[in-house]
PDB file of C-alpha atoms in Angstrom:
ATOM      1  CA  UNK G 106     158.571 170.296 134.298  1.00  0.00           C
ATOM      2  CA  UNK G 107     155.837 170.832 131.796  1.00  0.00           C
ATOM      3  CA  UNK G 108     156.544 173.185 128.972  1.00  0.00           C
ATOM      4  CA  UNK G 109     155.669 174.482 126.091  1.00  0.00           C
ATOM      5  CA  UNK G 110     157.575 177.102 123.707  1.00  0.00           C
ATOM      6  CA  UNK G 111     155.919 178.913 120.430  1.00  0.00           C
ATOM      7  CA  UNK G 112     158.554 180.328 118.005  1.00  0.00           C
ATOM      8  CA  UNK G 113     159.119 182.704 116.173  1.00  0.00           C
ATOM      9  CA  UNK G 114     157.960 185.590 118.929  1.00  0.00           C
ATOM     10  CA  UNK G 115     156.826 187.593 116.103  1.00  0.00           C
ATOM     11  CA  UNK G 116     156.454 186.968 112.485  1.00  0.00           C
ATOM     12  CA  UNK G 117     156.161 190.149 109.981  1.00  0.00           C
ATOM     13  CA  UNK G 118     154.802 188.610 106.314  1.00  0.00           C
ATOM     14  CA  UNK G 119     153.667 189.739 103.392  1.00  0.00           C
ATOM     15  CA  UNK G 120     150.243 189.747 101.707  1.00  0.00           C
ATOM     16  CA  UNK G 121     150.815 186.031 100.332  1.00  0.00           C
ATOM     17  CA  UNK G 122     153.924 185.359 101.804  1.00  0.00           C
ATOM     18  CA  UNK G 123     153.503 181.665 103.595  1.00  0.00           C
ATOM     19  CA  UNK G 124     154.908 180.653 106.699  1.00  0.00           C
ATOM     20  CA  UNK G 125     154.718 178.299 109.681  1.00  0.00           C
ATOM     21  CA  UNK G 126     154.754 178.947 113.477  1.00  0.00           C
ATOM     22  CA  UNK G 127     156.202 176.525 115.961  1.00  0.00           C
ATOM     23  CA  UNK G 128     154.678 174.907 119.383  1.00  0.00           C
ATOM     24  CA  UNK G 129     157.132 172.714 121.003  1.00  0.00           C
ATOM     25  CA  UNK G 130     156.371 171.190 124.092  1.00  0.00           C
ATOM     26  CA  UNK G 131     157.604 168.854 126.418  1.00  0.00           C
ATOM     27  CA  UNK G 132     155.142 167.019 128.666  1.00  0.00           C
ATOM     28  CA  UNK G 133     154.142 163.727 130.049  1.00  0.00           C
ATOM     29  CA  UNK G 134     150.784 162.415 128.843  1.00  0.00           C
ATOM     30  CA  UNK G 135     149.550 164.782 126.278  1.00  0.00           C
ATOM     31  CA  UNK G 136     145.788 164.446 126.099  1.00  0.00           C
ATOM     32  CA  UNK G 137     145.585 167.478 123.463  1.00  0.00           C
ATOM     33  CA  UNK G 138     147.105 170.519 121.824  1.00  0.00           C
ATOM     34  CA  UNK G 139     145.198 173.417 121.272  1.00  0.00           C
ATOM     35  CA  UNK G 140     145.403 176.787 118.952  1.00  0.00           C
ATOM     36  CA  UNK G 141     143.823 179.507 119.146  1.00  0.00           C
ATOM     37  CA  UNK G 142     143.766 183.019 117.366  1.00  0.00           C
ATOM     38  CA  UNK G 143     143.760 186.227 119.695  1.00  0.00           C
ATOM     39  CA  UNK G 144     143.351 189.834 118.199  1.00  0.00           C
ATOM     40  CA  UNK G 145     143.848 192.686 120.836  1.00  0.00           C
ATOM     41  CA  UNK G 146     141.139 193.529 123.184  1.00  0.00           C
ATOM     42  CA  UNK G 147     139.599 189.869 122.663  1.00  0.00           C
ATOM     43  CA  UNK G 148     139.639 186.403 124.341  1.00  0.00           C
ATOM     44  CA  UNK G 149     141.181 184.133 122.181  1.00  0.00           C
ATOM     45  CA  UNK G 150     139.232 182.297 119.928  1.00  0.00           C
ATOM     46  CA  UNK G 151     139.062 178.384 119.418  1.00  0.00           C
ATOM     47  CA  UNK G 152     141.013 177.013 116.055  1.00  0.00           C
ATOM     48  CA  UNK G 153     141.811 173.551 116.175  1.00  0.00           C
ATOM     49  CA  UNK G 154     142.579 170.672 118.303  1.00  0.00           C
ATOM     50  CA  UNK G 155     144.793 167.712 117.746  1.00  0.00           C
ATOM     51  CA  UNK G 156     144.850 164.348 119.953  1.00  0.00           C
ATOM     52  CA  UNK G 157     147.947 162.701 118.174  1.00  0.00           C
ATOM     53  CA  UNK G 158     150.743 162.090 116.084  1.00  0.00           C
ATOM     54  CA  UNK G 159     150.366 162.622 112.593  1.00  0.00           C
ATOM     55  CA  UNK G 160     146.980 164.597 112.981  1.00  0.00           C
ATOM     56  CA  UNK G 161     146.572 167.124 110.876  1.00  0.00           C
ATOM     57  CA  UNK G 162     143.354 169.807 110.575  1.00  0.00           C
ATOM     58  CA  UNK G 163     142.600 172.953 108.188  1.00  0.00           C
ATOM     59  CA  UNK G 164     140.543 176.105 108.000  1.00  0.00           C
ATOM     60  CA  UNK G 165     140.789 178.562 105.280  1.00  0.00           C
ATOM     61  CA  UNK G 166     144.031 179.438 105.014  1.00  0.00           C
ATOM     62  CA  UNK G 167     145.594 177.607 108.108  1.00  0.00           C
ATOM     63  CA  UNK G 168     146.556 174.402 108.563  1.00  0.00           C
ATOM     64  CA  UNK G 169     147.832 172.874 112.002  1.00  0.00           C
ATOM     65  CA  UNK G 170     149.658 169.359 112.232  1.00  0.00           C
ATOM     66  CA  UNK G 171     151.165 167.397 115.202  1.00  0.00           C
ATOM     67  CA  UNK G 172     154.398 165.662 116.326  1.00  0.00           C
ATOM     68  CA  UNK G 173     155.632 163.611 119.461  1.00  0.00           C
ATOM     69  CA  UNK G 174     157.142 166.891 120.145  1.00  0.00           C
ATOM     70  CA  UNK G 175     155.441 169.784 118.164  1.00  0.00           C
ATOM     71  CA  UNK G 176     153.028 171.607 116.597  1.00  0.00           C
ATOM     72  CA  UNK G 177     153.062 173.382 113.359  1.00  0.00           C
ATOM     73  CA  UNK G 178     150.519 176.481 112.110  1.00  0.00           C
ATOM     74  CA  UNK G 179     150.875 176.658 108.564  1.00  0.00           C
ATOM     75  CA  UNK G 180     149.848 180.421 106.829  1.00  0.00           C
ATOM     76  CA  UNK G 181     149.101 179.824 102.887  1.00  0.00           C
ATOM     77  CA  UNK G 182     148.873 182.743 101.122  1.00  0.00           C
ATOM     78  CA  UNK G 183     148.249 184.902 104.218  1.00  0.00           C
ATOM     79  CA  UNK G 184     146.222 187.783 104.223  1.00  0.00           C
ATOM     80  CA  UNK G 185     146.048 191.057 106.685  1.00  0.00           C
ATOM     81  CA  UNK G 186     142.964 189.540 108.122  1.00  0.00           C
ATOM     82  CA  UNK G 187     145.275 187.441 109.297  1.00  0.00           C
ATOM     83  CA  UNK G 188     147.298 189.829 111.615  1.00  0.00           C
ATOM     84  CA  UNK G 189     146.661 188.380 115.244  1.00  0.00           C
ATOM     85  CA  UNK G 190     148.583 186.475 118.226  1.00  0.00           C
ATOM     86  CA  UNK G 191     148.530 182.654 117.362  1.00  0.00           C
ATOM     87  CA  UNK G 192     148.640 180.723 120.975  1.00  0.00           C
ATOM     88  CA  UNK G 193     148.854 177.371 121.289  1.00  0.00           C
ATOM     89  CA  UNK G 194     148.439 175.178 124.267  1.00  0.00           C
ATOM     90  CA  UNK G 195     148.260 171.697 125.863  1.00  0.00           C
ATOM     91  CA  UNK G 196     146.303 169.772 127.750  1.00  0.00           C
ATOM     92  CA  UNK G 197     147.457 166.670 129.939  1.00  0.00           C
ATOM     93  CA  UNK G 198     145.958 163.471 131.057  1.00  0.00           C
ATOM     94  CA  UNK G 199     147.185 163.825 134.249  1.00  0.00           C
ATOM     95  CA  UNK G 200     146.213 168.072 135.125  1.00  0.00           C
ATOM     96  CA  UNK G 201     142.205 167.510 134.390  1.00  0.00           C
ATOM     97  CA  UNK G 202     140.549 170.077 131.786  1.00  0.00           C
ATOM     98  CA  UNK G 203     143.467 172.901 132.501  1.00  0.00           C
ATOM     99  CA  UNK G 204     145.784 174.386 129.427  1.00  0.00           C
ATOM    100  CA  UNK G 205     149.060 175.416 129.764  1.00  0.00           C
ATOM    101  CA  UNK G 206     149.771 178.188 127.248  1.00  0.00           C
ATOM    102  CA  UNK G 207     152.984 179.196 125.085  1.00  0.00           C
ATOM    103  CA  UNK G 208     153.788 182.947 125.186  1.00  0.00           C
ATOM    104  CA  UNK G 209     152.183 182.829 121.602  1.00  0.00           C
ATOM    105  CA  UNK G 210     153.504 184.361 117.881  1.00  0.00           C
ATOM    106  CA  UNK G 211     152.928 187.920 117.222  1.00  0.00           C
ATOM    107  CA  UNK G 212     151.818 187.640 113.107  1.00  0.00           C
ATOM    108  CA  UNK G 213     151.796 190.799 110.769  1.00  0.00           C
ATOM    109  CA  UNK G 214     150.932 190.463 107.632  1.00  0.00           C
ATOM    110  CA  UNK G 215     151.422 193.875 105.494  1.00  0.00           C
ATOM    111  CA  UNK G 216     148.918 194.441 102.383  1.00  0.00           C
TER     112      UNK G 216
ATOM    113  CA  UNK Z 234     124.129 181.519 119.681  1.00  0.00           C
ATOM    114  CA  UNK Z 235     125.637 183.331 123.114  1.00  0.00           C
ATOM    115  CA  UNK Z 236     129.160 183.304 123.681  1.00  0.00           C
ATOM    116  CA  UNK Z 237     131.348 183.331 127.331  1.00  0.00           C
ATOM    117  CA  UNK Z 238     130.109 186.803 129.202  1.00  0.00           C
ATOM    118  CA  UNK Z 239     132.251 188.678 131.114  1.00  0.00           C
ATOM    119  CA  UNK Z 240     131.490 191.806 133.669  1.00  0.00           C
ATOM    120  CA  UNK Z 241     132.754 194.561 133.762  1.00  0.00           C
ATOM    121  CA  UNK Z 242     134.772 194.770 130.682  1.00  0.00           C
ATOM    122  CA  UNK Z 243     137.112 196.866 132.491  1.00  0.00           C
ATOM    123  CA  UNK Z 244     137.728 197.961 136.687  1.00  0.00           C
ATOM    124  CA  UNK Z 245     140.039 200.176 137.788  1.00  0.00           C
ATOM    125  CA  UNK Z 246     140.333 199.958 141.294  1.00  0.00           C
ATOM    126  CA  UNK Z 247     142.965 201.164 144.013  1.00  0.00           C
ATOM    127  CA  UNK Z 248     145.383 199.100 146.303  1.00  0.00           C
ATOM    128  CA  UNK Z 249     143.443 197.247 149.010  1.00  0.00           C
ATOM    129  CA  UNK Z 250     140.281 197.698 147.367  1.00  0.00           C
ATOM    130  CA  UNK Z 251     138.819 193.847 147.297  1.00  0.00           C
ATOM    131  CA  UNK Z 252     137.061 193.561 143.381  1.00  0.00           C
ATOM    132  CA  UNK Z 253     134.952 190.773 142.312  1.00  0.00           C
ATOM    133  CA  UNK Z 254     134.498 189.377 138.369  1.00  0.00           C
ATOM    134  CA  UNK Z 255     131.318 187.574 136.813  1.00  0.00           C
ATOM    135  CA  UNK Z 256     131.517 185.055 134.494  1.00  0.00           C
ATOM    136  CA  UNK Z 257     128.446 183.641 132.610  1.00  0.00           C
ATOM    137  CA  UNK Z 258     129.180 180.527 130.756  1.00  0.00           C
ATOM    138  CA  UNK Z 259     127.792 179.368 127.432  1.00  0.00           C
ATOM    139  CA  UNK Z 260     124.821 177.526 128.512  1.00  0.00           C
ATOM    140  CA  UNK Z 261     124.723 173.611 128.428  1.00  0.00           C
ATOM    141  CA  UNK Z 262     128.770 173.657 129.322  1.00  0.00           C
ATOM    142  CA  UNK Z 263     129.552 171.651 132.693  1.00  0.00           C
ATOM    143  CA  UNK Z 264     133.162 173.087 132.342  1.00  0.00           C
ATOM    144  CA  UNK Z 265     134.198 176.594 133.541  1.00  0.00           C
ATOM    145  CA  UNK Z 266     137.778 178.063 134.097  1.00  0.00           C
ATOM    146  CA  UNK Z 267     139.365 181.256 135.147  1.00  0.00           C
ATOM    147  CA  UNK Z 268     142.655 182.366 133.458  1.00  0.00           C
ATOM    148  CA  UNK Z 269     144.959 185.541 133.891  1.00  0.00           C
ATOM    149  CA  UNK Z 270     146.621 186.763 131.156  1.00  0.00           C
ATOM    150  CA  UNK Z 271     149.740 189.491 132.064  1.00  0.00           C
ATOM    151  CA  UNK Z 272     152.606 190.890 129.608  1.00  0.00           C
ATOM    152  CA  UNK Z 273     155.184 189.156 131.486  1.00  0.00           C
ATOM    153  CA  UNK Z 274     153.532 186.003 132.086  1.00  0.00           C
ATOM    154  CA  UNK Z 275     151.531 184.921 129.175  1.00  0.00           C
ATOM    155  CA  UNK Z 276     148.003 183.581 129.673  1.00  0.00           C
ATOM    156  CA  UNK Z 277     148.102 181.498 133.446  1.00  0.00           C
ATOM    157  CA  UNK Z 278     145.630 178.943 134.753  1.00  0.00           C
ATOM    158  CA  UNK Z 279     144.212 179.884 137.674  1.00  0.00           C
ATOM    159  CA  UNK Z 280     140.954 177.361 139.059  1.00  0.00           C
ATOM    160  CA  UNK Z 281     138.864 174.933 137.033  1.00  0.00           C
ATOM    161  CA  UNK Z 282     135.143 173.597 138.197  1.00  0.00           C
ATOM    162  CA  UNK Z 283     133.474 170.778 136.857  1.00  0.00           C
ATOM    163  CA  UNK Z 284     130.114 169.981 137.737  1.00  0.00           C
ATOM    164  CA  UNK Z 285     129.459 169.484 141.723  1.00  0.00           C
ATOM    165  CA  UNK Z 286     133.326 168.495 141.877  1.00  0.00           C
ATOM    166  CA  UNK Z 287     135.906 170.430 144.089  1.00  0.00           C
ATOM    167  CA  UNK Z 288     137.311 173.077 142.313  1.00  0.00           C
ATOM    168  CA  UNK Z 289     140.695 172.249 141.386  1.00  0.00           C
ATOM    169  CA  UNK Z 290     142.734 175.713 142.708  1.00  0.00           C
ATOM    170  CA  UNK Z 291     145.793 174.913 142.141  1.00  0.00           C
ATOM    171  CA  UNK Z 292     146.453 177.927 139.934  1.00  0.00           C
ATOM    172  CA  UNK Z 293     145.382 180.486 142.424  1.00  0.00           C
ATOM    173  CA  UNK Z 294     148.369 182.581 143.008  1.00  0.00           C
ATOM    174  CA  UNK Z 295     147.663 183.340 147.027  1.00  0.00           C
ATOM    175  CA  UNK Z 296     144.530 183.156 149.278  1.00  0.00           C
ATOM    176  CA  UNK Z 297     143.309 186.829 148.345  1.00  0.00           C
ATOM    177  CA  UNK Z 298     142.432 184.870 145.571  1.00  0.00           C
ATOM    178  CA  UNK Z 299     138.905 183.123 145.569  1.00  0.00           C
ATOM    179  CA  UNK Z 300     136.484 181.752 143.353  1.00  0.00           C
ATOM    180  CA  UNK Z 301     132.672 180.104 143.286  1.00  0.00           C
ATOM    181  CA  UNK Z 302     130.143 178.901 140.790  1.00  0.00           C
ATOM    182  CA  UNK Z 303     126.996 178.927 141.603  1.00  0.00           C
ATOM    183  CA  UNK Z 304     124.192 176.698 140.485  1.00  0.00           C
ATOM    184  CA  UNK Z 305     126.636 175.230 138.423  1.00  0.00           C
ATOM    185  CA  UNK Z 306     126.733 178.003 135.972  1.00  0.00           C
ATOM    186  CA  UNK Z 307     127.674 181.970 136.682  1.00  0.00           C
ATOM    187  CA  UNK Z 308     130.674 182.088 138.439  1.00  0.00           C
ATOM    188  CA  UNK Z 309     132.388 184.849 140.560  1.00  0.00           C
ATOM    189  CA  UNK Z 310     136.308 185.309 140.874  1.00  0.00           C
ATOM    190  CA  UNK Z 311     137.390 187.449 143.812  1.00  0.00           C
ATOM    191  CA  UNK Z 312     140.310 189.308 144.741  1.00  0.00           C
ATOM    192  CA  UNK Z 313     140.504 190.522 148.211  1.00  0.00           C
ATOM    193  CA  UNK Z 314     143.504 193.220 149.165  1.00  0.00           C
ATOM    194  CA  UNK Z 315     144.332 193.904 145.508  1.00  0.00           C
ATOM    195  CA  UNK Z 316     147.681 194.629 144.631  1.00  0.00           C
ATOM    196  CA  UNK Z 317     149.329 196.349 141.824  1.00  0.00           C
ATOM    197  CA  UNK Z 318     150.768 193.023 140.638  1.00  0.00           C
ATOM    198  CA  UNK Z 319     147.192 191.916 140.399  1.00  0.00           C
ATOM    199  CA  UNK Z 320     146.523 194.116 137.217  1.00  0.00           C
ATOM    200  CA  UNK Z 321     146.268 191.733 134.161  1.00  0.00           C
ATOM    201  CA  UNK Z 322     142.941 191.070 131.886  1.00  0.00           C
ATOM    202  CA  UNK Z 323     141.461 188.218 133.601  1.00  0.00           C
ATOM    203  CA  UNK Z 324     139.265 185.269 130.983  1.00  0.00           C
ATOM    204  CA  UNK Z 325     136.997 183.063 131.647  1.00  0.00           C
ATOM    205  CA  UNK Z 326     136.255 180.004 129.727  1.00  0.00           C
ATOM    206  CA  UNK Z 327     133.822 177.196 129.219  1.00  0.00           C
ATOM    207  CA  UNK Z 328     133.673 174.233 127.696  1.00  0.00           C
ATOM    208  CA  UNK Z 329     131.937 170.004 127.628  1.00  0.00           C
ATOM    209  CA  UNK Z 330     133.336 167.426 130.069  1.00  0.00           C
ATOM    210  CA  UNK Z 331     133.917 165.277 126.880  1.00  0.00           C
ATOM    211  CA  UNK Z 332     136.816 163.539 125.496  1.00  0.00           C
ATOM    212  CA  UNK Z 333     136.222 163.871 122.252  1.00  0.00           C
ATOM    213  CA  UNK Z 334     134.787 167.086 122.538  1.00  0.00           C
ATOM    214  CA  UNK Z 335     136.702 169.711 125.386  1.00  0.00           C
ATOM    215  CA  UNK Z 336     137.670 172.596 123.293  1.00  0.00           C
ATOM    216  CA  UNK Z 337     137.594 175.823 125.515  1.00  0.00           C
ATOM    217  CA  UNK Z 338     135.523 178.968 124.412  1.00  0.00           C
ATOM    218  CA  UNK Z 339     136.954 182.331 126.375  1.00  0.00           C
ATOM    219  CA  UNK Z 340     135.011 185.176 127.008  1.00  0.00           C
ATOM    220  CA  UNK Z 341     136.720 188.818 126.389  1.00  0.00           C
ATOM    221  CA  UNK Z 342     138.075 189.416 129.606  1.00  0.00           C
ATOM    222  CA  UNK Z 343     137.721 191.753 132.058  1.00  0.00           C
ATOM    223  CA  UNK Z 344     140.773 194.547 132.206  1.00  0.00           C
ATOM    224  CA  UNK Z 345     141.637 194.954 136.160  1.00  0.00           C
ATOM    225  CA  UNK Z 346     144.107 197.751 136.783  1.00  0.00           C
ATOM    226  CA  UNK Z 347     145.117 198.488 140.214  1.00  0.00           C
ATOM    227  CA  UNK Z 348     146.219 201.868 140.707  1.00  0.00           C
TER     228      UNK Z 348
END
């Protein structure tokens, strides 16, 4: 069975305080892996996308890379902007344009 | 330029009611999707239409569920017989029918409660 599992469930930082969220999966013919950035009340909102191993893409202050088997959201020097839900989610070869979604990372980061 | 529209932002609606949602794509996108998102089940797939293809339903959770797009552009979820269970913030989401280029862009939801 397809799955994919984000860790920590929540993440409480400090104003500059780095850190890195997990998206494990386990799937047959990845096609790609999404992330996306929700803050309450909103759809989530488009990040990155990586196709395959050893990808690896940036914006501001986050920086997502790929595995066979996982996907890391790095946080440099975080700020409380960057307080949101962090989802991430696949996409296979096989299931047409659908994503399957982790239960996503809860991030605080305190001024 | 526009983003993913949703109406209404938020229904409240009682048990047996039947509710309907609008979705109006960003334009140009072939691609729309309907997703639920619930506390205890995350954010859930529920149908995907690509141009004048079948719909792939294979997310819809039971037949009070129902979806169409029409003119290959606004589309309408409907929920006939609602049930408290049904109560989630529903998203749509559009995107290209490219491989190199597929990213989804969500729209903010539409709140149903069902009292």
């Amino acid at each position: 069975e397809d799955q994919v599992t984000q860790s920590p469930e929540a993440l409480r930082l400090q104003e500059g305080e780095s850190s890195s969220l997990n998206c494990s999966y386990t799937v047959s013919g990845l096609r790609g892996l999404f992330w996306y950035r929700q803050d309450p009340g909103k759809g989530p909102e488009f990040l990155f996308t990586l196709y395959s191993a050893g990808e690896e893409k940036e914006k501001e202050r986050l920086k997502a890379t790929l595995t066979k088997k996982e996907s890391f959201l790095h946080i440099t020097a975080p700020k409380p902007e960057d307080s949101a839900t962090y989802l991430c989610a696949v996409q296979l070869k096989a299931a047409g344009n659908k994503l399957t979604f982790g239960g996503g990372t809860r991030v605080l980061v305190k001024p | 330029g526009a983003g993913v529209s949703q109406s209404p932002s938020n229904k409240v609606t009682e048990k047996g009611k039947d509710v309907e949602l609008r979705c109006d794509p960003i334009s140009g996108h072939t691609a729309l999707y309907w997703y639920r998102q619930s506390l205890g089940q995350g954010l859930e797939f529920l149908i995907y239409f690509q141009g004048n293809s079948a719909p792939d339903k294979s997310g819809l959770p039971s037949d009070r569920f129902s979806a169409e797009r029409t003119g290959g552009s606004v589309s309408t979820l409907t929920i006939q017989r609602t049930q408290q269970e049904d109560s989630a913030v529903y998203l749509c989401a559009s995107s290209f029918r490219r491989p190199d280029y597929n990213e989804q862009f969500f729209g903010p939801g539409t709140r149903l409660t069902v009292l």
